[in-house]
XYZ file of N, CA and C in Angstrom:
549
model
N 72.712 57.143 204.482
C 73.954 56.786 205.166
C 73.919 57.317 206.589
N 74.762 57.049 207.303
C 75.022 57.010 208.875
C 75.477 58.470 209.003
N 75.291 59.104 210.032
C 76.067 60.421 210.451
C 77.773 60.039 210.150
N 78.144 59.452 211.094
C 79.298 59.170 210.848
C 79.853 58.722 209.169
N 79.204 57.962 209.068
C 79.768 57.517 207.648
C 79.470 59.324 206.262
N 78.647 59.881 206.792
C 78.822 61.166 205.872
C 79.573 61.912 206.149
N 79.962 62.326 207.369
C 80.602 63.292 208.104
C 82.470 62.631 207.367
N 82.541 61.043 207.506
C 83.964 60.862 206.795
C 83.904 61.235 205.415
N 82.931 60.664 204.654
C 82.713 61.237 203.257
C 83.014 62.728 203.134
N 81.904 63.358 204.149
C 82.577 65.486 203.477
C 84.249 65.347 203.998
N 84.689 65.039 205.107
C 86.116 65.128 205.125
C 87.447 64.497 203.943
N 86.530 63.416 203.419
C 87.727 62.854 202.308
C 87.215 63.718 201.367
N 86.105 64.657 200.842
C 85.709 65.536 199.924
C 86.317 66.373 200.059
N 87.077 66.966 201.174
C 87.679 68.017 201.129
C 88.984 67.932 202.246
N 89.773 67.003 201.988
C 90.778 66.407 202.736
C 91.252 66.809 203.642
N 90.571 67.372 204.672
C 90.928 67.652 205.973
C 89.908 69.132 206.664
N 90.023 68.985 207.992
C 89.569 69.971 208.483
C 89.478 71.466 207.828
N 91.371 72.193 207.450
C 90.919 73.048 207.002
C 90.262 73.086 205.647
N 90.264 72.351 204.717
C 89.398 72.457 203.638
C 87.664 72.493 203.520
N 87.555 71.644 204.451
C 85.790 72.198 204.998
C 85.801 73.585 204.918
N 86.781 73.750 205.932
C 86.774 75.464 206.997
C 86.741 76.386 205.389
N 87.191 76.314 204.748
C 87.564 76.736 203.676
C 86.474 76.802 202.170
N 85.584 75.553 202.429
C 84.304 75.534 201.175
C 82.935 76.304 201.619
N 82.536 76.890 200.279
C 81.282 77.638 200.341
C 80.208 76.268 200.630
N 79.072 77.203 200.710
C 77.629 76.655 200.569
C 77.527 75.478 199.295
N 77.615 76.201 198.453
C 77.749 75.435 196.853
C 78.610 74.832 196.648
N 80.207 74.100 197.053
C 80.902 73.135 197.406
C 80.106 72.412 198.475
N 79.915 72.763 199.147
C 79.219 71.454 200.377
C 78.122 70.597 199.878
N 77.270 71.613 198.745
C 76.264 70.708 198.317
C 76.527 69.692 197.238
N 77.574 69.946 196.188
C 77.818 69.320 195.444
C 77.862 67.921 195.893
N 78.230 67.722 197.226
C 78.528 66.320 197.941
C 77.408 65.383 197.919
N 77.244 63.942 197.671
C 76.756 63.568 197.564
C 75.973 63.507 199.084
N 74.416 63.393 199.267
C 73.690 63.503 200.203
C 74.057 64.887 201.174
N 74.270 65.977 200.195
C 74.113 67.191 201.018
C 73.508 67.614 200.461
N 72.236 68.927 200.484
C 71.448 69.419 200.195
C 71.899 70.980 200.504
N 71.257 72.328 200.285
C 71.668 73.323 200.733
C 71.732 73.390 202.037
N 70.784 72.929 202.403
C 69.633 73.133 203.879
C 71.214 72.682 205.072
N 71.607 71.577 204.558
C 72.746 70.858 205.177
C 73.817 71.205 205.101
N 74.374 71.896 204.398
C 75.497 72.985 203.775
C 75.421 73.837 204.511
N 74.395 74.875 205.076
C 74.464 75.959 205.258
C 74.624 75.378 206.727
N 73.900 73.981 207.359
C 73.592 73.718 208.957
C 75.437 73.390 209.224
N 75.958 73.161 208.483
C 77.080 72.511 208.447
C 78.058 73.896 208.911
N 78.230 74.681 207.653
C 78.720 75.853 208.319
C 78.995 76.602 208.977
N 77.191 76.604 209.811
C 76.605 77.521 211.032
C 77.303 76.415 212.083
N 77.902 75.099 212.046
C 78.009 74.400 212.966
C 79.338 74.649 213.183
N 80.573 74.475 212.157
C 81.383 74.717 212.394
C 82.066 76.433 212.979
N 81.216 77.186 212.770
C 81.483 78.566 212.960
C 81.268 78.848 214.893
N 79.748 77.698 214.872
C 79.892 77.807 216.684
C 80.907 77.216 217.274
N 81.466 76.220 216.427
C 82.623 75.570 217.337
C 83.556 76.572 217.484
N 83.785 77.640 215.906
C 85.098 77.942 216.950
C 84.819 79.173 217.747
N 83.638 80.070 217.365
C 82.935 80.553 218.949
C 82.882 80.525 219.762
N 82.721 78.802 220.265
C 82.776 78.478 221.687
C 83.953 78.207 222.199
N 85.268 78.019 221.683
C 86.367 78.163 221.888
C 87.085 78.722 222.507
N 86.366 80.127 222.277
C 86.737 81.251 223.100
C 85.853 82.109 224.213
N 84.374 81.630 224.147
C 83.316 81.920 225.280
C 83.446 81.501 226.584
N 84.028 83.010 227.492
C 83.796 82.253 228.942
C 83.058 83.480 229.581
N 81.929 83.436 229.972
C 80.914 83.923 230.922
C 80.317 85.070 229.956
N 80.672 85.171 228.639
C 80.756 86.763 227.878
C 81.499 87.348 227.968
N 82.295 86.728 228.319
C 83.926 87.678 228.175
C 84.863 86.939 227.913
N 85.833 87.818 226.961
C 86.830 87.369 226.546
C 88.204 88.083 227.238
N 88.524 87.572 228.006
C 89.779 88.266 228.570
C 91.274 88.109 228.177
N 91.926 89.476 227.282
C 92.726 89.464 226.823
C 94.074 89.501 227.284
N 94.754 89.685 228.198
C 95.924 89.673 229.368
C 96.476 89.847 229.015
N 96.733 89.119 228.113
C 98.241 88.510 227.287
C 98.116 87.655 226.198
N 99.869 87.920 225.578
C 99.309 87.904 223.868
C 99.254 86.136 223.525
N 99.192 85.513 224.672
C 98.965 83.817 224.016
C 97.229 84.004 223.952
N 96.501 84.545 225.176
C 95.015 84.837 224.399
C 94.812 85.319 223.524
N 95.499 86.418 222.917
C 95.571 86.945 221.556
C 95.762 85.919 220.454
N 96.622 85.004 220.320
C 97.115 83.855 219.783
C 95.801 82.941 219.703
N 95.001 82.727 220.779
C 94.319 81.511 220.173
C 92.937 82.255 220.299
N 92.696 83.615 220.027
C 91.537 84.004 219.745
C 91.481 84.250 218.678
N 92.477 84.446 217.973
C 92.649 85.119 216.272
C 92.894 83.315 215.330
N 93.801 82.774 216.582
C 93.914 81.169 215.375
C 93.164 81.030 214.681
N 91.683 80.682 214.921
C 90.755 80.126 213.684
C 90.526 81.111 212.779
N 90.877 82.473 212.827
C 90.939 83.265 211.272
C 91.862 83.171 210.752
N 93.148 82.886 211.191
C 94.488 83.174 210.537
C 94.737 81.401 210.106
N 94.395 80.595 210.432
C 94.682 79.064 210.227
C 94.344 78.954 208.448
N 93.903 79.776 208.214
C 93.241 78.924 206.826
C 94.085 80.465 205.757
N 94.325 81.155 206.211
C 94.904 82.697 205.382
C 96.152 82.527 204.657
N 95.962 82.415 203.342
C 97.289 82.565 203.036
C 97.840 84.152 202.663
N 97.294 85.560 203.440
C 97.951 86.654 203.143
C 97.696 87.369 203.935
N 98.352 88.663 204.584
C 98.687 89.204 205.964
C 97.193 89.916 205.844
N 96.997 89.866 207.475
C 95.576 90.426 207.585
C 95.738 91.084 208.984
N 95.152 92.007 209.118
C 95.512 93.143 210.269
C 94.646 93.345 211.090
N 94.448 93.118 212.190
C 93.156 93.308 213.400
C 93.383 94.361 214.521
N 92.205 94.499 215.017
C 92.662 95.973 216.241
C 91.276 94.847 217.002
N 91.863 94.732 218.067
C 91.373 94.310 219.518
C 90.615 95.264 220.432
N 89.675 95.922 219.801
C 89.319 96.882 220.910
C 88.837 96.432 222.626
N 89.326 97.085 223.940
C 89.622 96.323 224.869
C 88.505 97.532 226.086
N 88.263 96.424 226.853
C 87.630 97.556 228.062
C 88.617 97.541 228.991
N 88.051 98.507 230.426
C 89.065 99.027 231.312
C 89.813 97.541 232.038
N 89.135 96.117 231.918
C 89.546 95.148 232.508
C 90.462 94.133 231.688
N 90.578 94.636 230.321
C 91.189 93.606 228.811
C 90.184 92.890 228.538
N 89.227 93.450 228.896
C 88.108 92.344 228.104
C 87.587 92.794 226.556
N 87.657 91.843 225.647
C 87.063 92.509 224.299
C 86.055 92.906 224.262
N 86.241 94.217 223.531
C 84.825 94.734 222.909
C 84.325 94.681 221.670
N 85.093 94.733 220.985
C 85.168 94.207 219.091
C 86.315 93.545 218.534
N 86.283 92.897 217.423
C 87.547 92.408 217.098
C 87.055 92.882 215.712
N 87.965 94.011 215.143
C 87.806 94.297 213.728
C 89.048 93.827 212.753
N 88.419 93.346 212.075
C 89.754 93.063 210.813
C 89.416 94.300 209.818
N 91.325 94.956 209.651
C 91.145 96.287 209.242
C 91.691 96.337 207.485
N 92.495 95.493 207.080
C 93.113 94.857 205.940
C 93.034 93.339 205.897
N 92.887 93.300 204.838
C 93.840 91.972 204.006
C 94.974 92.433 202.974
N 95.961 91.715 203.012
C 97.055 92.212 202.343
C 97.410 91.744 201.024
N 98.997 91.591 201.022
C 99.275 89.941 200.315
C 100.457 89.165 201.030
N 100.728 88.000 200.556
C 101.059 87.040 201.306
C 102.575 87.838 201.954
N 102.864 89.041 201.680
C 103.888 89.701 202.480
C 103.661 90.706 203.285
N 102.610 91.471 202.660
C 102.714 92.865 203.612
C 100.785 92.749 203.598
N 100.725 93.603 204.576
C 99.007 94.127 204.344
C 99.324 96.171 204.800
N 98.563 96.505 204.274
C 98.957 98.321 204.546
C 97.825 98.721 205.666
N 98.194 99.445 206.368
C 97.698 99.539 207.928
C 98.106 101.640 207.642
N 96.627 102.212 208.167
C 96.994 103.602 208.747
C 96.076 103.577 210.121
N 96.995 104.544 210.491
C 96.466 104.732 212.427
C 95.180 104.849 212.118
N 94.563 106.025 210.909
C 93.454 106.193 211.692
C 91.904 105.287 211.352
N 92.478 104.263 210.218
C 91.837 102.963 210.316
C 91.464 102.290 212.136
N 92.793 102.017 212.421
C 93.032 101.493 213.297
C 92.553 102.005 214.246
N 92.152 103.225 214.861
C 91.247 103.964 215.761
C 89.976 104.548 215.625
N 89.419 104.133 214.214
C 88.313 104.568 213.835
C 86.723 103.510 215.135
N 87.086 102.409 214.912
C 86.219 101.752 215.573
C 86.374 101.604 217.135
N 88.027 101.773 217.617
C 87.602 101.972 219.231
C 87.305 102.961 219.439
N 87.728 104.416 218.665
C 86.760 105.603 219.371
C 85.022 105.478 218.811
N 84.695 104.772 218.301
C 83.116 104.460 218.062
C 82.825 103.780 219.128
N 83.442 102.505 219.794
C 83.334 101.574 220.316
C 84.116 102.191 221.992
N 84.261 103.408 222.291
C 84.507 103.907 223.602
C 85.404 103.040 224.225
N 86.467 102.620 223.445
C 87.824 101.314 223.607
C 88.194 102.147 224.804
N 89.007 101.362 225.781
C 89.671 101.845 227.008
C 91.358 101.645 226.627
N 91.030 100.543 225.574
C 92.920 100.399 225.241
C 92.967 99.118 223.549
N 93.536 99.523 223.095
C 93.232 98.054 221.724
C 95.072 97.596 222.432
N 94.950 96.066 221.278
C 96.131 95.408 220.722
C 95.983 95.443 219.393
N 96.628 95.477 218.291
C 96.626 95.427 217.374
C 97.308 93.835 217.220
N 97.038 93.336 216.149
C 97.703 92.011 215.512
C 97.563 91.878 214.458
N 98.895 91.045 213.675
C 98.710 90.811 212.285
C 99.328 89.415 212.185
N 99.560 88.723 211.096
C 99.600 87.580 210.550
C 100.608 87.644 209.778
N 101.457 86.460 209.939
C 102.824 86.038 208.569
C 102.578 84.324 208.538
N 102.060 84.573 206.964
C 101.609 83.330 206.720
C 102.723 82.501 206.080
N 103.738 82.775 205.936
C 105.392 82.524 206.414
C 105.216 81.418 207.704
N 104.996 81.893 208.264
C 104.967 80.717 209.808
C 106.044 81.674 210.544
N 107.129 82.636 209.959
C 108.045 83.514 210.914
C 107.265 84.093 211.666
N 107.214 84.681 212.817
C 106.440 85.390 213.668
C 107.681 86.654 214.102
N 109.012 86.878 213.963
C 109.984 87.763 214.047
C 109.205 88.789 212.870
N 109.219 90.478 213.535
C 108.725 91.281 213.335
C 109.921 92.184 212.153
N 109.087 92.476 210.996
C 109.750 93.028 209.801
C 110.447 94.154 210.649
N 111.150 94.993 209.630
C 111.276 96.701 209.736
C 109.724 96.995 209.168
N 109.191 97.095 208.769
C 107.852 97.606 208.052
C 106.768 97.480 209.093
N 106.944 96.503 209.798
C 105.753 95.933 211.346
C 106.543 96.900 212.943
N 107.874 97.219 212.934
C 108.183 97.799 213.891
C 107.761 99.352 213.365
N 108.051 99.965 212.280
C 107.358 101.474 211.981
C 106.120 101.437 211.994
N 105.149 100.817 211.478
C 103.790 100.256 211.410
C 103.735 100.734 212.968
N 104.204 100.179 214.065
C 103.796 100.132 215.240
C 104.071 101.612 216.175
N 105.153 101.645 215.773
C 105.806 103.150 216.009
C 104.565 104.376 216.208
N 104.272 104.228 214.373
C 102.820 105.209 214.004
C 101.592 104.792 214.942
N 101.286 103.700 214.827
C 99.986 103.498 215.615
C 100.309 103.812 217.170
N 101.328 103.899 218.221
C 101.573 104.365 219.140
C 101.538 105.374 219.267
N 102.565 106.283 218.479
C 102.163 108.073 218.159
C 101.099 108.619 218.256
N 100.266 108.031 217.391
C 98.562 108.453 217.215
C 98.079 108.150 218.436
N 98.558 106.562 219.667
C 97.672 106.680 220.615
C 97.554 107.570 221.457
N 98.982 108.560 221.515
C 98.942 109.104 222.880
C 98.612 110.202 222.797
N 98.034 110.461 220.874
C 97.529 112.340 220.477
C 95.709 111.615 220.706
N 95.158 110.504 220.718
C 94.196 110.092 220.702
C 93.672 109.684 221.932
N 95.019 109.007 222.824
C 94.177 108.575 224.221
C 93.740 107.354 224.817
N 94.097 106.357 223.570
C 93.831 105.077 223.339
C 94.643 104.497 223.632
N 95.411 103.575 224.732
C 96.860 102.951 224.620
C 96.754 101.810 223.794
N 98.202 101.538 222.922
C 98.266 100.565 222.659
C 98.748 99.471 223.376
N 98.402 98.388 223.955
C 99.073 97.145 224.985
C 100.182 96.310 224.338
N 99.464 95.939 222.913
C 100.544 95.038 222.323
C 100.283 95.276 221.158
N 101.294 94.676 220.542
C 101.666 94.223 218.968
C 101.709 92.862 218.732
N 100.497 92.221 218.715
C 101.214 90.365 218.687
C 100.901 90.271 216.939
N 102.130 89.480 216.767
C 102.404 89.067 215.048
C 102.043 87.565 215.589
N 101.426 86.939 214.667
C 100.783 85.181 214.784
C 101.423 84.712 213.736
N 101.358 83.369 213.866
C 101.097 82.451 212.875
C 100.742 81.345 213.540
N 100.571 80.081 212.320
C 99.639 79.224 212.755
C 100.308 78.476 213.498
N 101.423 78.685 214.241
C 102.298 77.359 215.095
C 102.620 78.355 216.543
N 102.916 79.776 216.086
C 103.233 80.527 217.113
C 103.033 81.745 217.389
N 103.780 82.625 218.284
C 103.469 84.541 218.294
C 104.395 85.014 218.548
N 104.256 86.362 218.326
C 105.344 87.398 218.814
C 104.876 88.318 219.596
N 105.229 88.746 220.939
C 103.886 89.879 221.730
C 105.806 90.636 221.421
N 105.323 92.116 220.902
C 106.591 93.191 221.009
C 106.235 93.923 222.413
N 105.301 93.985 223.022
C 105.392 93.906 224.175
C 106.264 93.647 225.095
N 106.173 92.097 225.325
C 107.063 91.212 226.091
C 108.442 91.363 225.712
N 108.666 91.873 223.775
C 110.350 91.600 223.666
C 110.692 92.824 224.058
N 109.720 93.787 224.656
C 110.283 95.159 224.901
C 110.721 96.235 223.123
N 109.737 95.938 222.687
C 109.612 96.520 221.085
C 108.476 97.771 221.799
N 107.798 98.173 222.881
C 106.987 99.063 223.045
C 106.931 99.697 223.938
């Protein structure tokens, strides 16, 4: 069969974009005229796309929390339960790691500071953002996400690390507590 004509076939196999995003190796092959070899090229293909999404010169420059927003989208698009990241940042907001520190459940995920500072003081961070996910689609920040934030601020200023933001995502929108003056 035709590129095209397979490429519609895996999509009606798995009815839409995120459901690809979403199947192993061993779902892809089950498909008729996929092989492992093609499964795995398939994967590695979609994973550069959303790589390149966010590649400009080797840097990712974080400013502000709508870059936060569509650097985290393609992990949080397919999640159905809260998942917690620390942005470790250099002296310019440019990323240096993006660690995911929990997965939760579809309400809460549990977060301690010194999770959360374990890898920028490895990683000689100049400043993180922290972000998390409500797979709710609400992006308005719990009581549990404003103490959450409270603590991880406390710890920055006995540690040295500032925190910039707090952006809460979901897959339509954000919350920077930043900007609402939550920090």
């Amino acid at each position: 069969v035709s590129v095209m004509t397979l490429a519609a076939n895996i999509l009606e196999g798995f009815e839409n974009i995120r459901g690809l995003y979403l199947a192993g190796i061993n779902e892809l092959s089950e498909l008729k005229g996929i092989n492992k070899t093609k499964a795995i090229r398939i994967q590695a293909a979609i994973e550069l796309g959303r790589r390149a999404l966010f590649f400009q010169n080797g840097k990712i420059n974080l400013s502000n929390p709508n870059k936060v927003w569509k650097l985290l989208l393609p992990e949080i698009a397919t999640l159905e339960k809260e998942a917690f990241w620390v942005l470790i940042l250099n002296n310019k907001n440019n990323l240096i790691k993006k660690v995911l520190i929990s997965i939760g459940s579809l309400m809460e995920t549990i977060v301690h500071p010194r999770e959360v500072f374990n890898e920028a003081i490895k990683e000689s961070g100049a400043a993180i953002i922290i972000s998390h996910n409500h797979p709710s689609g609400e992006t308005k920040p719990s009581a549990d996400d404003i103490n959450t934030t409270i603590r991880i601020i406390e710890a920055s200023k006995i540690i040295g690390i500032p925190v910039l933001d707090h952006v809460i995502i979901s897959k339509f929108s954000y919350f920077s507590m930043r900007d609402a003056n939550y920090l």
